[in-house]
Amino acid sequence: MNFLNTILLGGASAALIPLVIHLLSRARPKTVQWGAMHLLALQPALSSRRVQWDSWLLLLLRILIPIVFAIALARPVLTRFRVPGYSGQDSIQFVIDNSLSMLCTNDSDTTVLEQAKKTASNIVTAQPSATLALHTTQTADNASSVANQQSFAESLNGIQAFGSQRSVLAAVESAIRTQDPSEAGMRQVVVISDFQAADWSPLAAAYDSLRSLLQERSSSLQLLLLRADPQDNTVNTRRNVSIHMPPRPQSAVFIHDIYHAQPIVRNHSTSATTVYVTFSVDGDAVESRTVDLAAGSAQQLDFACTFADPAWHHIVCSLMHNDALSADNQASEIVQVFEPLRVLISSAGTITQTNPAQNPEAQSLAEAQYLQLALAPYVGRDAFRNHFRVNAIVAKHLDIRSLQQQDALVLVAAPALSSAAASAIEAFVTDGGGLVVFSGPDLDATWYNDNWVNNNNLLPLRFGNVRRQDIDTSQLSESNRDLATAAAPTILMPSVSELRSPFQQEIASLERDLGAVHLKRWTDLVSSLASESSTGSPVRELLRLSSGETLAAMHRAGKGNVVQCGLGLSEEWSDWPLTPVFLPLVQSIVLSAVRWHSDAYNVICGETIRISRPVSVDQSLPLNLVFNQIGAGDKAHTLLLDSGQSSSIVPLTLPGGVYKVTQLDSSHASIPPLLAVSNDPAESELSRLNDSQVESVAEQLNATFVRSVDELLTWQLLQREGKEIWPACVVALLGLLFAEMLLAGRIDRGDSG
Amino acid sequence: MSSLPLLSPADRESLLRLQILARKVVESVHTGMHRSPHKGTSAEFREHRPYVRGDEIRSLDWNLYGKTDRLYVRQYEDETNLRAIILVDQSGSMKYSGTRSQITKHQYAVRLAACLATLLISQQDSVGLALYDAQLREFMAARSHPSHLSTLCAALVKSQPAGNSQLHNVVHQLTPRMPKRGLVFLVSDLFEDSPQLLSSLQHLRRRQCEVVVFQVWDPDELDFPFRRLTQFQSLESANEAHVLDPIAVRRAYLERLAEFRSRLAETFAAEGIDCLECISDQPQAEILANYLVRRGNPGKRRMRGTAR
């Protein structure tokens, strides 16, 4: 047993006072001249002895009282509760939960995050000699080890909240892993959180993993869970209204298209409320609405708008509502608007009219004409609604000049091309042009395989044999489900969804129609190992038969995309040009070939984004990106990557909002100029775990739940020094005082006789 | 007043103070409640009663005989004053003065006696005084002259408590000198042998004396407040001393005290003796008022054998 205030043990000498008083009072009897001697009587010997015992017992109590009091003041500790082998310096890894919910405010407009920072600061102040490190739940594994309190305070102040989906447990795991097991002393990971259910979802596997990790590291490594605002009941976590944009496939938007932004407004509180929603496009308020929301309800709004110029636009939906969490009162979305794409169709035969819309009666049923109709269905005054401006050319006339100013070239069952045409097309694709090659009766597969597969890998796959009626209608019907299944994932695959086809939803609804296509012939597309190994660009399957054979595929060649399709457009090969699925499917396939920004620009905070650079750029140059938040003044976030690779996948942890991306030092990164970062909607739920639930979590993690800094410091003291037993001393002291009072009263009353 | 020159200056001052005190006390209580119960010859007619053999012939009312042809005797109010003796205990036990009272029990008894004497003489009653311990130390016959009060007070002032008290000896010495059917005030702590005390009081009662006892207590004697180890030295006997742990003996003391008081109360009740307990920190006026109220209320009186 040790004493924390040993000097106060000297107070035990006060025990001499009652002893001296007792002895002095016993030594000198007081003399009283007394008259009523006949009323005095000597007591029986037994009673006198009993009184003597009582007196001695009283004296003993009075001696013990100052001794026990002095011991209690000296703060005795039982050292057998101390962490075994404890010596050296303490090491504390702080994990500050900086999820969005930590921005909840109390009545005095203090956020929970600020309280968490203050809590951490108090802990550090109480332990000036500890080695410190700081982790946050929303940043990656880059713990900031800090040498002293000042740098710790600076790091602490720099923490801001994000609405990402990163789990607190991941941050805790990161903190545990950064602990050096060889360190002597007490090592702790202190997690300060508001314990939102969304962040501490009870995933047993995750808990087990973390617990086993804790046990692996060392027995002296302690995990502590601490509430950020233990005594603050004024945080009204149930009073919140949020708005967010539901994720959806990025689709192509053309000028004059009607675009529908569909944010979801959700009332998380237990009472009905009315909110004021403002929609703004490119910073200009366009429309405002009042929305009534029942308790716990959600409502999807529909905001329609059109864009007149082809550019990057941002739509921001803002809520005007005084709630506990204001950070989720805004949702934004980036829209890339295109002008109609220029497409050149090249086929073996001659097309009578370069623009069939001018003479519809003269249209032949040639394959190219089907394609023209599908790509530019509107005529007359509605022609402006077409997404494509189509020109046609005979294959043998193809040259560099004809490909200028074109976005894509479609080869329909083209025969062997001249070397000049082939070179022109290769250059066109390498510079970013799109190429679509449809199979057909006139296709010279041997030429294509020799020149564009074996030679330069322009095509993703080899053209195989022409299959004839091996799959009839009935077979397609039987495989309708499989085909639909094949088509659905194909269309929805990233390579297709990146295209932002305006027909995403229509294609999904017409998948069953695709299964009804009467397929008579097609060309096999055969994988070429040589091409894959040489280009390194993955081949993405767009269409597939139920038998598993690839029907359409694409890959990237140079800057451009190449789509290879085993389907023919001739009536002899199938009837799909006459089916409803033809138009959206053809448009989507052609869109697939056009060079897009394949990188995501509507991301959730914490989501990883791919930042790629062309091979031609010096990869050793650092990638320096600046994200300026639009509408937040000059607030800028810099992302500096020592790349060395042609593409980097980085988690983008930015506060929710719209960002203008600027590349410094000629980074040449392929990244959209605008970026919309949205918060994880789960953060808006504001459903906190109560103390018993947190205790349950702590039990599963083999951790300790402490409710306040004082409790934490007491716990640390216990670990460092042992168990304090002054409360027991105080109880003993009270017991002694009570016994002394009883005994003295008894003796005063003369009950002893 | 003849004895006054014998007083020392301090005693004279004490005497004056005692007289002033007694006068104030008597004035403050309700006077006139005491009326002599004795009846005898006087000019004030009281009532007629039928003649019986042995009545004096001169007391017959001849006028009434002439009217009624029957013999009646006339009776008159007796205006002769009450003859009272105040017995003041001056034994050593009366010297006790506790921590809470300003005066000794003897001083309290002296003041009370002076007050009684003043009260009685102011009503033209005759008052005598007897100071005693084991023996009768001083006796003054009952007189009603106002100057007698000074003599009594001087004797009281001069009295010094010492020795033990033996009331039965005193009573036997007083008997020849005491008037029959008189009023006896006994001011004492009654710390003596109970059977002898009882016999003394019975003796007085047999002489048809009305006895009123003022038992004087010090507050310490009633609650025994001592805590430390104490040597109790007897005030009546220099050889008697006990070193005791007051805490140890307190309970037994209080039990004995209660028993002593209850025994006296039973004795007084049996003998028709009125007893008033006086605590030395209690005002004398309150004692006198209490006494007079009890005398004026027959329902509360315990005295018997009131003389006509």
Short mmCIF file of C-alpha atoms in Angstrom, two decimals, chain B residues 109-217:
data_model
loop_
_atom_site.label_atom_id
_atom_site.label_comp_id
_atom_site.label_asym_id
_atom_site.label_seq_id
_atom_site.Cartn_x
_atom_site.Cartn_y
_atom_site.Cartn_z
CA ALA B 109 -33.08 29.72 52.92
CA VAL B 110 -32.27 32.92 54.82
CA ARG B 111 -33.84 35.05 52.11
CA LEU B 112 -36.88 32.87 51.97
CA ALA B 113 -37.27 33.02 55.74
CA ALA B 114 -36.91 36.78 55.69
CA CYS B 115 -39.57 37.00 53.05
CA LEU B 116 -41.92 34.80 55.06
CA ALA B 117 -41.34 36.85 58.18
CA THR B 118 -41.94 40.07 56.35
CA LEU B 119 -45.12 38.69 54.84
CA LEU B 120 -46.49 37.52 58.15
CA ILE B 121 -45.59 40.62 60.11
CA SER B 122 -47.06 42.77 57.39
CA GLN B 123 -50.32 40.95 58.16
CA GLN B 124 -49.83 41.60 61.85
CA ASP B 125 -49.18 37.95 62.54
CA SER B 126 -46.66 36.89 65.12
CA VAL B 127 -43.49 35.36 63.79
CA GLY B 128 -40.75 33.53 65.63
CA LEU B 129 -37.47 32.11 64.38
CA ALA B 130 -35.48 29.03 65.18
CA LEU B 131 -32.04 28.37 63.70
CA TYR B 132 -30.78 24.88 64.13
CA ASP B 133 -28.32 22.27 63.04
CA ALA B 134 -27.83 19.31 65.33
CA GLN B 135 -29.02 21.53 68.15
CA LEU B 136 -31.18 24.54 68.44
CA ARG B 137 -28.76 27.40 67.94
CA GLU B 138 -31.03 30.37 68.29
CA PHE B 139 -34.64 30.89 69.09
CA MET B 140 -36.77 34.00 68.96
CA ALA B 141 -40.31 33.89 70.25
CA ALA B 142 -43.14 34.89 68.00
CA ARG B 143 -44.04 38.54 67.99
CA SER B 144 -45.95 40.73 65.67
CA HIS B 145 -44.33 44.06 66.23
CA PRO B 146 -42.76 45.44 63.10
CA SER B 147 -39.48 46.02 64.90
CA HIS B 148 -39.29 42.33 65.49
CA LEU B 149 -38.69 41.83 61.83
CA SER B 150 -35.33 43.52 62.03
CA THR B 151 -34.32 41.35 64.89
CA LEU B 152 -35.27 38.28 62.95
CA CYS B 153 -33.42 39.39 59.87
CA ALA B 154 -30.34 40.23 61.86
CA ALA B 155 -30.35 36.77 63.33
CA LEU B 156 -30.73 35.29 59.90
CA VAL B 157 -27.88 37.31 58.51
CA LYS B 158 -25.61 36.28 61.30
CA SER B 159 -26.33 32.62 60.96
CA GLN B 160 -23.54 30.42 59.62
CA PRO B 161 -24.16 26.86 58.42
CA ALA B 162 -22.06 24.12 59.91
CA GLY B 163 -22.33 20.56 61.19
CA ASN B 164 -25.16 18.18 60.51
CA SER B 165 -28.83 18.61 61.18
CA GLN B 166 -30.96 16.67 63.65
CA LEU B 167 -34.44 18.08 63.55
CA HIS B 168 -35.86 15.69 66.12
CA ASN B 169 -33.53 17.07 68.78
CA VAL B 170 -34.54 20.56 67.90
CA VAL B 171 -38.21 19.80 67.96
CA HIS B 172 -37.95 18.36 71.43
CA GLN B 173 -36.09 21.44 72.58
CA LEU B 174 -38.64 23.71 70.96
CA THR B 175 -41.75 21.99 72.15
CA PRO B 176 -42.09 23.83 75.45
CA ARG B 177 -41.54 27.13 73.75
CA MET B 178 -43.74 26.70 70.78
CA PRO B 179 -47.39 27.78 70.78
CA LYS B 180 -50.02 25.12 70.39
CA ARG B 181 -51.86 25.15 67.10
CA GLY B 182 -49.26 27.40 65.57
CA LEU B 183 -47.88 27.48 62.05
CA VAL B 184 -44.43 26.00 61.54
CA PHE B 185 -42.35 26.85 58.45
CA LEU B 186 -39.44 24.51 57.98
CA VAL B 187 -36.79 25.72 55.53
CA SER B 188 -34.29 22.93 55.03
CA ASP B 189 -32.79 20.49 52.54
CA LEU B 190 -33.99 17.65 54.80
CA PHE B 191 -30.68 15.81 54.39
CA GLU B 192 -30.96 13.74 57.54
CA ASP B 193 -32.14 10.43 58.72
CA SER B 194 -35.63 9.92 57.37
CA PRO B 195 -37.27 8.06 60.31
CA GLN B 196 -36.14 10.68 62.79
CA LEU B 197 -37.26 13.42 60.47
CA LEU B 198 -40.62 11.75 60.18
CA SER B 199 -41.00 11.44 63.92
CA SER B 200 -40.14 15.11 64.35
CA LEU B 201 -42.79 16.18 61.92
CA GLN B 202 -45.32 13.84 63.46
CA HIS B 203 -44.55 15.38 66.81
CA LEU B 204 -45.35 18.81 65.50
CA ARG B 205 -48.54 17.58 63.97
CA ARG B 206 -49.60 16.09 67.24
CA ARG B 207 -49.34 19.54 68.71
CA GLN B 208 -51.86 20.59 66.07
CA CYS B 209 -49.30 22.68 64.35
CA GLU B 210 -49.67 23.32 60.71
CA VAL B 211 -46.35 22.45 59.08
CA VAL B 212 -45.17 23.88 55.79
CA VAL B 213 -41.88 22.58 54.46
CA PHE B 214 -39.72 24.52 52.01
CA GLN B 215 -37.20 21.98 50.74
CA VAL B 216 -34.22 23.76 49.25
CA TRP B 217 -32.29 22.19 46.38
#
